[in-house]
Short mmCIF file of C-alpha atoms and ligand atoms in Angstrom, two decimals:
data_model
loop_
_atom_site.label_atom_id
_atom_site.label_comp_id
_atom_site.label_asym_id
_atom_site.label_seq_id
_atom_site.Cartn_x
_atom_site.Cartn_y
_atom_site.Cartn_z
CA MET A 22 0.00 0.00 0.00
CA GLU A 23 2.77 2.34 0.98
CA HIS A 24 4.34 1.94 -2.45
CA LEU A 25 1.11 2.65 -4.30
CA GLU A 26 0.24 5.62 -2.15
CA LYS A 27 3.68 7.01 -2.73
CA ILE A 28 3.29 6.71 -6.47
CA ILE A 29 -0.14 8.30 -6.48
CA ASP A 30 1.15 10.98 -4.15
CA ASP A 31 4.17 11.77 -6.32
CA LYS A 32 1.91 12.09 -9.30
CA ILE A 33 -0.24 14.76 -7.75
CA GLN A 34 2.15 16.62 -5.48
CA GLY A 35 3.81 19.71 -6.84
CA LYS A 36 7.23 20.78 -5.65
CA ALA A 37 9.25 23.94 -6.09
CA LEU A 38 11.87 22.92 -8.60
CA VAL A 39 15.31 24.38 -8.20
CA THR A 40 18.77 24.28 -9.63
CA GLU A 41 22.12 25.94 -8.94
CA ASN A 42 21.98 29.72 -9.16
CA LYS A 43 23.93 31.81 -11.63
CA LYS A 44 25.62 34.98 -10.42
CA ASP A 45 24.56 37.14 -13.36
CA ASN A 46 20.88 36.25 -13.12
CA THR A 47 18.93 38.79 -11.11
CA LYS A 48 15.28 37.70 -11.35
CA LYS A 49 13.67 34.92 -9.35
CA LEU A 50 11.53 32.11 -10.77
CA PHE A 51 9.38 29.83 -8.61
CA ILE A 52 8.35 26.87 -10.77
CA GLU A 53 6.40 23.74 -9.87
CA SER A 54 5.32 20.81 -11.94
CA TYR A 55 2.31 18.51 -11.65
CA GLY A 56 1.50 15.29 -13.48
CA CYS A 57 3.70 13.17 -15.66
CA GLN A 58 7.47 12.96 -16.15
CA MET A 59 7.02 14.68 -19.48
CA ASN A 60 5.76 17.76 -17.64
CA MET A 61 8.75 17.59 -15.33
CA ASN A 62 11.05 17.50 -18.34
CA ASP A 63 9.13 20.39 -19.94
CA SER A 64 9.67 22.42 -16.76
CA GLU A 65 13.41 21.83 -17.25
CA ILE A 66 13.09 23.18 -20.78
CA VAL A 67 11.20 26.23 -19.49
CA ALA A 68 13.89 26.81 -16.84
CA ALA A 69 16.53 26.72 -19.61
CA ILE A 70 14.60 29.29 -21.67
CA LEU A 71 14.15 31.57 -18.66
CA ASP A 72 17.75 31.16 -17.51
CA LYS A 73 18.68 33.03 -20.70
CA GLU A 74 16.23 35.76 -19.66
CA GLY A 75 18.04 36.28 -16.37
CA TYR A 76 15.97 34.08 -14.03
CA ASN A 77 17.34 31.95 -11.19
CA THR A 78 15.08 29.38 -9.54
CA THR A 79 13.89 29.82 -5.94
CA GLN A 80 12.01 27.72 -3.41
CA ILE A 81 10.59 30.78 -1.71
CA LEU A 82 7.27 31.90 -3.10
CA GLU A 83 7.41 35.20 -1.22
CA GLU A 84 10.52 36.36 -3.09
CA ALA A 85 9.56 35.19 -6.60
CA ASP A 86 9.28 37.68 -9.47
CA LEU A 87 7.60 35.04 -11.57
CA VAL A 88 5.59 31.99 -10.47
CA LEU A 89 4.95 29.26 -13.03
CA VAL A 90 2.85 26.17 -12.49
CA ASN A 91 3.11 23.39 -15.05
CA THR A 92 -0.29 21.77 -14.94
CA CYS A 93 -1.93 18.39 -15.56
CA SER A 94 -5.44 17.73 -16.88
CA ILE A 95 -5.45 13.96 -16.88
CA ARG A 96 -8.01 13.64 -14.08
CA GLU A 97 -10.28 16.16 -12.42
CA LYS A 98 -8.34 15.85 -9.19
CA ALA A 99 -5.14 17.03 -10.88
CA GLU A 100 -6.94 20.19 -11.96
CA THR A 101 -8.46 20.80 -8.51
CA THR A 102 -4.99 20.58 -6.98
CA VAL A 103 -3.72 23.28 -9.33
CA ARG A 104 -6.69 25.56 -8.57
CA LYS A 105 -5.85 25.27 -4.87
CA ARG A 106 -2.25 26.20 -5.58
CA LEU A 107 -3.45 29.30 -7.44
CA GLN A 108 -5.37 30.34 -4.32
CA LYS A 109 -2.20 29.97 -2.32
CA TYR A 110 -0.26 32.13 -4.82
CA ASN A 111 -3.05 34.68 -4.55
CA ARG A 112 -2.71 34.89 -0.77
CA VAL A 113 1.05 35.36 -1.02
CA LYS A 114 0.60 38.05 -3.66
CA GLN A 115 -1.90 39.97 -1.51
CA GLU A 116 0.07 39.60 1.69
CA SER A 117 3.71 39.98 0.77
CA ASN A 118 4.61 39.98 -2.89
CA LYS A 119 2.48 42.52 -4.75
CA ASN A 120 4.58 42.53 -7.90
CA MET A 121 4.76 38.83 -8.54
CA LYS A 122 3.46 37.56 -11.88
CA VAL A 123 1.73 34.20 -12.23
CA GLY A 124 1.69 31.95 -15.28
CA VAL A 125 0.08 28.59 -16.01
CA LEU A 126 1.80 26.16 -18.35
CA GLY A 127 0.98 22.70 -19.64
CA CYS A 128 -2.18 20.75 -20.22
CA MET A 129 -4.67 22.87 -18.24
CA ALA A 130 -3.35 25.96 -20.04
CA GLU A 131 -3.98 24.27 -23.36
CA ARG A 132 -7.40 23.00 -22.34
CA LEU A 133 -8.78 26.20 -20.82
CA LYS A 134 -6.93 28.80 -22.92
CA GLU A 135 -8.18 32.41 -22.41
CA LYS A 136 -10.89 31.13 -20.06
CA PHE A 137 -8.17 30.74 -17.45
CA LEU A 138 -7.74 34.50 -17.27
CA GLU A 139 -11.44 34.95 -16.51
CA GLU A 140 -11.75 32.06 -14.09
CA GLU A 141 -8.60 32.76 -12.08
CA LYS A 142 -7.90 36.45 -11.63
CA ILE A 143 -4.41 35.78 -10.29
CA VAL A 144 -3.25 34.44 -13.67
CA ASP A 145 -1.28 36.81 -15.96
CA LEU A 146 0.07 34.32 -18.45
CA VAL A 147 -1.26 31.15 -20.14
CA VAL A 148 1.17 29.06 -22.18
CA GLY A 149 0.49 25.69 -23.83
CA PRO A 150 3.04 22.85 -24.10
CA ASP A 151 4.26 23.76 -27.60
CA ALA A 152 4.67 27.51 -27.01
CA TYR A 153 7.42 27.74 -24.39
CA LYS A 154 9.88 29.36 -26.78
CA ASP A 155 7.49 32.30 -26.92
CA LEU A 156 7.84 32.88 -23.16
CA PRO A 157 10.32 35.80 -23.46
CA ASN A 158 7.87 37.70 -25.72
CA LEU A 159 4.89 36.82 -23.58
CA LEU A 160 6.68 37.99 -20.45
CA GLU A 161 7.41 41.29 -22.10
CA GLU A 162 3.68 41.75 -22.71
CA VAL A 163 2.94 40.88 -19.09
CA HIS A 164 5.45 43.43 -17.88
CA GLU A 165 3.82 46.04 -20.06
CA GLY A 166 0.62 45.32 -18.16
CA ARG A 167 -1.22 43.04 -20.59
CA ASP A 168 -2.31 39.44 -20.02
CA ALA A 169 -0.56 37.09 -22.42
CA VAL A 170 -1.72 33.81 -23.97
CA ASN A 171 -0.11 31.41 -26.43
CA VAL A 172 -1.71 27.98 -26.76
CA ILE A 173 -0.85 27.24 -30.36
CA LEU A 174 -0.03 23.57 -30.91
CA SER A 175 2.81 22.84 -33.28
CA LYS A 176 3.53 20.46 -36.13
CA ASP A 177 7.20 20.09 -35.41
CA GLU A 178 8.20 21.64 -32.08
CA THR A 179 10.25 19.10 -30.08
CA TYR A 180 12.55 21.50 -28.20
CA GLY A 181 15.39 19.40 -29.62
CA ASP A 182 17.62 22.49 -29.75
CA ILE A 183 17.18 23.37 -26.07
CA SER A 184 19.42 21.90 -23.47
CA PRO A 185 17.23 21.49 -20.37
CA VAL A 186 18.34 22.88 -17.01
CA ARG A 187 18.06 19.90 -14.64
CA LEU A 188 15.79 20.70 -11.70
CA ASN A 189 15.81 18.98 -8.28
CA THR A 190 18.27 16.54 -9.77
CA ASN A 191 20.02 13.73 -7.93
CA GLY A 192 22.84 14.03 -10.50
CA VAL A 193 22.43 10.34 -11.37
CA THR A 194 19.19 9.84 -13.31
CA ALA A 195 17.61 12.11 -15.91
CA PHE A 196 14.83 12.23 -18.50
CA VAL A 197 15.22 12.90 -22.21
CA SER A 198 12.09 13.47 -24.29
CA ILE A 199 11.98 11.70 -27.64
CA THR A 200 8.43 12.29 -28.83
CA ARG A 201 5.68 14.82 -28.13
CA GLY A 202 1.93 14.51 -28.44
CA CYS A 203 -0.18 11.43 -29.05
CA ASP A 204 -2.25 10.22 -32.01
CA ASN A 205 -3.97 7.36 -30.25
CA MET A 206 -7.23 8.94 -29.24
CA CYS A 207 -8.14 6.67 -26.35
CA THR A 208 -11.70 7.81 -25.69
CA PHE A 209 -11.11 8.68 -22.02
CA CYS A 210 -7.90 10.65 -22.52
CA VAL A 211 -7.39 14.39 -22.78
CA VAL A 212 -3.70 14.21 -23.82
CA PRO A 213 -4.19 14.27 -27.62
CA PHE A 214 -6.15 17.51 -27.15
CA THR A 215 -3.72 19.17 -24.79
CA ARG A 216 -0.43 18.00 -26.25
CA GLY A 217 -1.35 17.80 -29.89
CA ARG A 218 -0.42 15.37 -32.62
CA GLU A 219 2.52 13.07 -32.35
CA ARG A 220 5.96 14.10 -33.61
CA SER A 221 9.42 12.68 -33.00
CA ARG A 222 12.63 14.40 -32.16
CA ASP A 223 15.75 14.28 -34.34
CA PRO A 224 17.89 11.32 -33.15
CA LYS A 225 21.03 13.42 -33.52
CA SER A 226 19.77 15.92 -30.94
CA ILE A 227 18.71 13.05 -28.65
CA LEU A 228 22.19 11.49 -28.77
CA GLU A 229 23.80 14.91 -28.22
CA GLU A 230 21.67 15.53 -25.16
CA ILE A 231 22.55 12.10 -23.78
CA GLN A 232 26.25 12.79 -24.44
CA SER A 233 26.03 16.00 -22.44
CA MET A 234 24.37 14.12 -19.57
CA VAL A 235 27.04 11.41 -19.68
CA ASP A 236 29.73 14.12 -19.64
CA LYS A 237 28.12 15.45 -16.46
CA ASN A 238 28.35 11.97 -14.95
CA TYR A 239 24.68 10.99 -15.16
CA LYS A 240 24.32 7.19 -15.07
CA GLU A 241 20.77 6.49 -16.15
CA ILE A 242 18.62 8.06 -18.85
CA THR A 243 14.88 7.51 -19.30
CA LEU A 244 13.63 8.16 -22.82
CA LEU A 245 10.22 9.77 -22.58
CA GLY A 246 7.15 9.96 -24.76
CA GLN A 247 3.40 9.38 -24.49
CA ASN A 248 3.91 6.41 -26.75
CA VAL A 249 7.62 5.77 -27.27
CA ASP A 250 7.19 2.66 -29.45
CA SER A 251 5.64 4.83 -32.06
CA TYR A 252 8.82 6.96 -32.38
CA LEU A 253 9.57 7.59 -36.04
CA TRP A 254 12.12 10.07 -37.39
CA PHE A 255 11.95 10.79 -41.09
CA GLY A 256 13.18 14.36 -41.14
CA GLY A 257 10.60 16.14 -38.99
CA GLY A 258 6.91 16.92 -39.02
CA LEU A 259 3.88 15.05 -37.74
CA LYS A 260 3.94 11.28 -37.64
CA LYS A 261 0.64 11.15 -39.51
CA ASP A 262 2.39 12.82 -42.48
CA PHE A 263 4.86 9.95 -42.86
CA LYS A 264 2.69 8.65 -45.73
CA LYS A 265 3.61 11.78 -47.65
CA ALA A 266 7.36 11.42 -47.00
CA THR A 267 9.74 10.95 -49.95
CA GLU A 268 11.06 7.49 -50.85
CA MET A 269 14.45 8.58 -49.56
CA GLN A 270 12.96 9.70 -46.23
CA LYS A 271 11.06 6.43 -45.91
CA ALA A 272 14.17 4.37 -46.64
CA THR A 273 16.25 6.18 -44.02
CA ALA A 274 13.58 6.55 -41.33
CA ILE A 275 14.51 5.54 -37.78
CA GLY A 276 12.06 3.72 -35.52
CA PHE A 277 12.14 3.17 -31.77
CA ALA A 278 14.03 -0.14 -31.82
CA GLU A 279 16.81 1.48 -33.86
CA LEU A 280 16.93 4.55 -31.65
CA LEU A 281 17.15 2.41 -28.54
CA ASN A 282 19.88 0.30 -30.11
CA MET A 283 21.84 3.44 -31.03
CA CYS A 284 21.57 4.77 -27.48
CA ALA A 285 22.68 1.47 -25.92
CA GLU A 286 25.62 1.06 -28.32
CA ASN A 287 26.86 4.64 -28.13
CA PHE A 288 26.76 4.76 -24.33
CA PRO A 289 27.59 1.25 -23.09
CA LYS A 290 28.13 2.39 -19.48
CA THR A 291 24.83 4.27 -19.29
CA ARG A 292 21.63 2.59 -18.21
CA PHE A 293 18.57 3.22 -20.36
CA ARG A 294 14.89 3.07 -19.51
CA PHE A 295 11.91 4.27 -21.51
CA SER A 296 8.29 5.09 -20.91
CA THR A 297 5.49 4.68 -21.98
CA SER A 298 4.87 1.70 -24.22
CA ASN A 299 1.43 1.32 -25.70
CA PRO A 300 0.72 -2.38 -26.31
CA GLN A 301 -0.74 -1.67 -29.74
CA ASP A 302 2.52 -0.10 -30.95
CA MET A 303 4.97 -2.29 -29.07
CA HIS A 304 6.77 -4.67 -31.41
CA LEU A 305 8.97 -7.56 -30.45
CA ASP A 306 11.97 -6.02 -32.22
CA VAL A 307 12.17 -3.63 -29.24
CA ILE A 308 12.21 -6.60 -26.85
CA HIS A 309 15.00 -8.19 -28.89
CA VAL A 310 17.03 -4.96 -28.62
CA MET A 311 16.40 -5.02 -24.86
CA ALA A 312 17.60 -8.63 -24.69
CA LYS A 313 20.75 -7.77 -26.65
CA HIS A 314 21.97 -4.98 -24.36
CA LYS A 315 22.77 -5.33 -20.69
CA ASN A 316 22.50 -1.55 -20.27
CA ILE A 317 18.84 -1.44 -21.31
CA CYS A 318 16.82 -2.05 -18.17
CA LYS A 319 14.52 -5.05 -18.16
CA TYR A 320 11.44 -3.13 -17.24
CA LEU A 321 8.43 -2.26 -19.34
CA HIS A 322 5.57 0.04 -18.46
CA LEU A 323 2.83 -1.52 -20.53
CA PRO A 324 -0.52 0.07 -19.61
CA VAL A 325 -3.56 -2.00 -20.49
CA GLN A 326 -6.32 0.05 -18.75
CA SER A 327 -8.75 -2.88 -18.55
CA GLY A 328 -8.84 -6.65 -18.90
CA SER A 329 -12.24 -6.65 -20.59
CA ASN A 330 -12.60 -6.70 -24.36
CA ALA A 331 -15.80 -4.65 -24.19
CA MET A 332 -14.01 -1.93 -22.19
CA LEU A 333 -10.90 -2.00 -24.40
CA LYS A 334 -13.15 -1.45 -27.38
CA ALA A 335 -15.08 1.37 -25.71
CA MET A 336 -11.75 2.94 -24.77
CA ASN A 337 -10.56 2.69 -28.39
CA ARG A 338 -7.53 0.68 -27.38
CA GLN A 339 -6.46 -1.10 -30.55
CA HIS A 340 -5.95 -4.59 -29.13
CA THR A 341 -7.90 -7.31 -27.39
CA ARG A 342 -7.26 -8.91 -24.04
CA GLU A 343 -6.04 -12.04 -25.84
CA GLU A 344 -3.58 -10.07 -27.99
CA TYR A 345 -2.23 -8.38 -24.90
CA MET A 346 -1.76 -11.73 -23.15
CA GLU A 347 0.04 -13.08 -26.20
CA LEU A 348 2.31 -10.03 -26.21
CA VAL A 349 3.12 -10.60 -22.54
CA ASP A 350 3.84 -14.31 -23.21
CA ASN A 351 6.22 -13.36 -26.02
CA ILE A 352 7.96 -10.74 -23.89
CA PHE A 353 8.61 -13.31 -21.14
CA LYS A 354 9.84 -15.81 -23.74
CA ILE A 355 12.46 -13.35 -25.00
CA VAL A 356 13.34 -11.76 -21.63
CA PRO A 357 12.25 -14.08 -18.79
CA GLU A 358 13.41 -11.65 -16.10
CA MET A 359 11.38 -8.72 -17.50
CA SER A 360 9.41 -6.71 -14.98
CA LEU A 361 6.11 -5.24 -16.06
CA SER A 362 3.87 -2.48 -14.79
CA GLN A 363 0.36 -1.45 -15.66
CA ASP A 364 -1.98 1.52 -15.69
CA MET A 365 -5.60 0.53 -14.98
CA ILE A 366 -8.80 2.49 -15.03
CA VAL A 367 -11.77 1.17 -13.06
CA GLY A 368 -15.34 2.30 -13.54
CA PHE A 369 -15.10 3.39 -17.16
CA CYS A 370 -18.45 4.03 -18.88
CA GLY A 371 -20.59 0.89 -18.88
CA GLU A 372 -18.13 -1.24 -16.88
CA THR A 373 -19.98 -4.26 -15.47
CA GLU A 374 -19.00 -6.52 -12.61
CA GLN A 375 -17.92 -9.09 -15.20
CA ASP A 376 -15.69 -6.52 -16.96
CA HIS A 377 -14.11 -5.77 -13.60
CA LYS A 378 -13.57 -9.50 -12.94
CA ASP A 379 -11.86 -9.73 -16.34
CA THR A 380 -9.45 -7.03 -15.20
CA LEU A 381 -8.68 -8.89 -11.98
CA GLU A 382 -8.17 -12.07 -13.96
CA LEU A 383 -5.80 -10.42 -16.41
CA MET A 384 -3.81 -9.04 -13.49
CA GLU A 385 -3.64 -12.53 -12.02
CA TYR A 386 -2.33 -13.80 -15.36
CA VAL A 387 0.45 -11.19 -15.67
CA LYS A 388 1.27 -10.57 -11.97
CA TYR A 389 2.64 -7.08 -12.57
CA ASP A 390 5.60 -5.85 -10.54
CA PHE A 391 4.10 -2.39 -10.19
CA GLY A 392 0.81 -0.67 -10.94
CA PHE A 393 -0.74 2.76 -11.31
CA MET A 394 -4.48 2.51 -10.76
CA PHE A 395 -7.18 5.10 -11.20
CA SER A 396 -10.94 5.62 -11.03
CA TYR A 397 -12.32 6.87 -14.29
CA SER A 398 -12.58 10.66 -14.30
CA GLU A 399 -14.62 12.15 -17.12
CA ARG A 400 -12.71 14.75 -19.10
CA PRO A 401 -14.52 17.46 -21.04
CA GLY A 402 -13.89 17.38 -24.78
CA THR A 403 -12.89 13.71 -24.99
CA LEU A 404 -15.03 11.27 -26.95
CA ALA A 405 -16.10 9.52 -23.75
CA GLY A 406 -16.86 12.90 -22.18
CA ASN A 407 -19.02 13.90 -25.13
CA LYS A 408 -20.72 10.67 -26.08
CA MET A 409 -20.65 8.16 -23.23
CA GLU A 410 -22.31 8.08 -19.89
CA ASP A 411 -20.14 8.09 -16.77
CA ASP A 412 -22.56 5.61 -15.24
CA VAL A 413 -20.60 3.62 -12.68
CA PRO A 414 -21.51 4.99 -9.23
CA PHE A 415 -18.75 6.54 -7.13
CA GLU A 416 -19.04 3.85 -4.42
CA VAL A 417 -18.68 1.08 -7.00
CA LYS A 418 -15.63 2.75 -8.56
CA LYS A 419 -14.13 3.11 -5.11
CA ARG A 420 -14.64 -0.55 -4.24
CA ARG A 421 -13.32 -1.78 -7.58
CA LEU A 422 -10.28 0.46 -7.27
CA GLN A 423 -9.56 -0.93 -3.82
CA GLU A 424 -9.89 -4.48 -5.15
CA ILE A 425 -7.34 -3.95 -7.90
CA ILE A 426 -5.00 -2.09 -5.54
CA ASP A 427 -5.17 -4.99 -3.07
CA LEU A 428 -4.49 -7.53 -5.78
CA GLN A 429 -1.62 -5.45 -7.17
CA GLN A 430 -0.21 -5.35 -3.67
CA GLU A 431 -0.19 -9.16 -3.53
CA HIS A 432 1.49 -9.39 -6.92
CA ALA A 433 4.08 -6.76 -6.01
CA LEU A 434 4.99 -8.82 -2.93
CA TYR A 435 5.13 -11.99 -5.03
CA ARG A 436 7.52 -10.22 -7.42
CA THR A 437 9.78 -8.69 -4.75
CA GLN A 438 10.04 -12.12 -3.08
CA GLN A 439 11.53 -13.52 -6.29
CA HIS A 440 14.61 -11.37 -5.62
CA LEU A 441 15.28 -12.85 -2.17
CA GLY A 442 18.65 -14.56 -1.87
CA LYS A 443 19.89 -13.18 -5.19
CA THR A 444 22.80 -10.81 -5.70
CA GLU A 445 21.85 -8.06 -8.13
CA GLU A 446 23.25 -4.82 -9.51
CA PHE A 447 21.78 -1.60 -8.11
CA LEU A 448 22.48 1.99 -9.08
CA ILE A 449 22.73 4.27 -6.04
CA GLU A 450 20.31 7.15 -6.56
CA GLY A 451 19.92 8.78 -3.19
CA THR A 452 19.55 8.42 0.55
CA SER A 453 16.75 6.22 1.87
CA LYS A 454 13.86 8.34 3.11
CA LYS A 455 13.57 6.30 6.29
CA ASN A 456 17.23 5.97 7.29
CA PRO A 457 19.94 8.57 6.60
CA ASN A 458 22.59 5.84 6.94
CA GLU A 459 21.17 3.86 4.06
CA TRP A 460 21.31 4.34 0.31
CA LYS A 461 18.45 3.55 -2.00
CA GLY A 462 18.99 2.23 -5.49
CA ARG A 463 17.16 0.44 -8.28
CA ASN A 464 17.98 -2.77 -10.10
CA THR A 465 17.35 -3.40 -13.79
CA GLN A 466 13.73 -4.36 -13.03
CA ASN A 467 13.14 -0.97 -11.42
CA THR A 468 12.75 -2.51 -7.97
CA VAL A 469 14.04 -0.33 -5.14
CA ALA A 470 16.46 -1.65 -2.52
CA VAL A 471 17.86 -0.01 0.60
CA PHE A 472 21.23 -0.95 2.07
CA ALA A 473 23.88 0.42 4.47
CA LYS A 474 25.92 3.22 2.90
CA GLY A 475 29.40 1.95 3.77
CA ASP A 476 32.00 3.71 1.63
CA TYR A 477 29.86 3.72 -1.49
CA LYS A 478 28.83 6.93 -3.25
CA LEU A 479 25.86 8.35 -5.08
CA GLY A 480 26.00 7.14 -8.69
CA ASP A 481 27.93 3.92 -7.93
CA PHE A 482 26.77 0.64 -9.42
CA VAL A 483 26.95 -1.90 -6.60
CA MET A 484 26.18 -5.58 -6.12
CA VAL A 485 23.66 -6.15 -3.36
CA LYS A 486 22.66 -9.44 -1.77
CA VAL A 487 18.90 -9.22 -1.23
CA GLU A 488 17.96 -10.52 2.21
CA ASP A 489 14.51 -9.20 2.99
CA CYS A 490 11.59 -7.46 1.30
CA THR A 491 8.22 -5.78 1.58
CA SER A 492 5.92 -5.46 -1.41
CA ALA A 493 7.65 -2.19 -2.30
CA THR A 494 11.25 -2.42 -1.21
CA LEU A 495 14.10 -4.88 -1.03
CA LYS A 496 16.60 -4.83 1.82
CA GLY A 497 20.12 -6.15 1.48
CA THR A 498 23.85 -5.86 1.95
CA VAL A 499 26.36 -4.49 -0.53
CA ILE A 500 29.04 -7.02 -1.36
CA GLY A 501 31.09 -4.82 -3.71
CA TYR A 502 31.15 -2.72 -6.87
CA SER A 503 29.60 -4.11 -10.03
CA ASP A 504 31.74 -4.28 -13.17
CA ASN A 505 29.84 -1.34 -14.65
CA ASN A 506 31.74 1.34 -12.68
N1 LIG B 619 0.60 7.21 -22.84
C1 LIG B 619 0.61 7.94 -21.63
C2 LIG B 619 -0.62 7.84 -20.85
C3 LIG B 619 -0.82 9.13 -20.21
S1 LIG B 619 -2.01 9.19 -19.07
C4 LIG B 619 1.84 7.79 -20.81
O1 LIG B 619 2.87 8.18 -21.24
O2 LIG B 619 1.80 7.31 -19.67
C5 LIG B 619 -1.45 8.11 -17.79
C6 LIG B 619 -2.53 7.22 -17.31
O3 LIG B 619 -3.59 7.97 -16.75
C7 LIG B 619 -3.22 6.42 -18.42
O4 LIG B 619 -2.50 5.29 -18.80
C8 LIG B 619 -4.53 6.06 -17.78
O5 LIG B 619 -4.45 4.89 -17.01
C9 LIG B 619 -4.78 7.24 -16.83
N2 LIG B 619 -5.85 8.10 -17.34
C10 LIG B 619 -5.87 8.81 -18.48
N3 LIG B 619 -7.05 9.45 -18.62
C11 LIG B 619 -7.78 9.13 -17.54
C12 LIG B 619 -9.10 9.46 -17.10
N4 LIG B 619 -9.89 10.24 -17.84
N5 LIG B 619 -9.54 8.96 -15.93
C13 LIG B 619 -8.76 8.15 -15.18
N6 LIG B 619 -7.51 7.81 -15.54
C14 LIG B 619 -7.02 8.28 -16.70
FE1 LIG B 620 -3.74 9.07 -23.72
FE2 LIG B 620 -4.06 6.82 -24.99
FE3 LIG B 620 -2.28 8.60 -25.86
S1 LIG B 620 -3.92 7.06 -22.78
S2 LIG B 620 -1.65 9.68 -24.03
S3 LIG B 620 -4.49 8.84 -25.82
S4 LIG B 620 -2.04 6.37 -25.73
#
């Protein structure tokens, strides 16, 4: 339970994001980020753009010249959280920081557009996910006393030319975005509307960014996209326009398996992860690339949303339960030690008790290592929001959610127990939250272990003998460095 709560908590909690200050910068930026890792990475891009405008980051709201909140629209609760934060900014502005300017970024900005300015008087600036390069101009308008809005979605913006300023970094793990937007149109999901159509980033700029991270001694890179398996570089533009590409572009196009292979080969000492894989776009060539390289972590986030064919169809997921199970079988055949995680939605429109049982049964079949589970939250503007009835009562959603959380808990424990007695490689990422004398690190399967610090340092790859576990965490003893150092 602790593990799941932590995950859910991390997903909705905002934090002031900070980095080292520069002497020449005179203005102060307070920035926080809600929602997915992509948003977090976007906030790092925004910080890089504003660094050039003379802004240092701060954790103190009362001293900020500019407050930016990078928002999430995925569920209603995410939006309510942001509205509460705006009230807090408002109080600080009234009480102690009259001149501070407030901007909203991200998915809520894109969804609500100018309406934000009417609904929340505190807001001076509304900027959608593809318009961050316009921030310097927009800020100029704000300083001249006008509200400023740019929510234009782009055909080819990937921010490939911007080197993100790493915020709240542990100096060991970092995210690199490889695609933006999503073309999948799952009926419940607001992302295609707020982040636009799918486009991929130039592989050259991806490799350059990774090189710069490796030069700074980062040890693990997570490649990010709404749907990474659908990565396709053919010279720029929207993925849907690939049909119109020239023969030459088609012949030299690079897909996700190739990109992943290039990353693993170019940086043999760096660990790679990626997220998220959509089962409909995941091909076994990616699994073969994973099998080939020790430095690609054996962990797949493979959201299924439901175990019922009727629900998958209503959600416009392009596969059946049986196809998903076959995919999972094939993955385990190629990489037996693979760890898998899911996203599940309970209580989607029309979900019956039998549909719910199908979900529990699918979970039993896969026995996921980790899970991210949600009650369906109707989103305005989506197909489900417009055309389907949100007809599963709150109490039923709540009970079903608890049932899948409990089952996931059992499976997580089953999975962590499989590590007992083994000696595995862990990358030290930080100090354990519970014990300052212990490090925490993750193995290739993304399972967290805690162990006594000894003489080991942040960023070391160490071999740990696993001696004990809960459903969320392994406990062990370091027996030495791994050969990856
Ligand atoms: N492809 C994306 C999915 C983004 S949304 C990715 O990179 O992770 C993350 C998860 O939120 C989805 O997989 C889904 O389980 C959940 N979700 C999306 N819309 C939702 C809604 N309207 N109600 C409840 N959960 C939702
Ligand atoms: Fe959303 Fe489905 Fe894309 S969940 S982000 S529309 S893959």
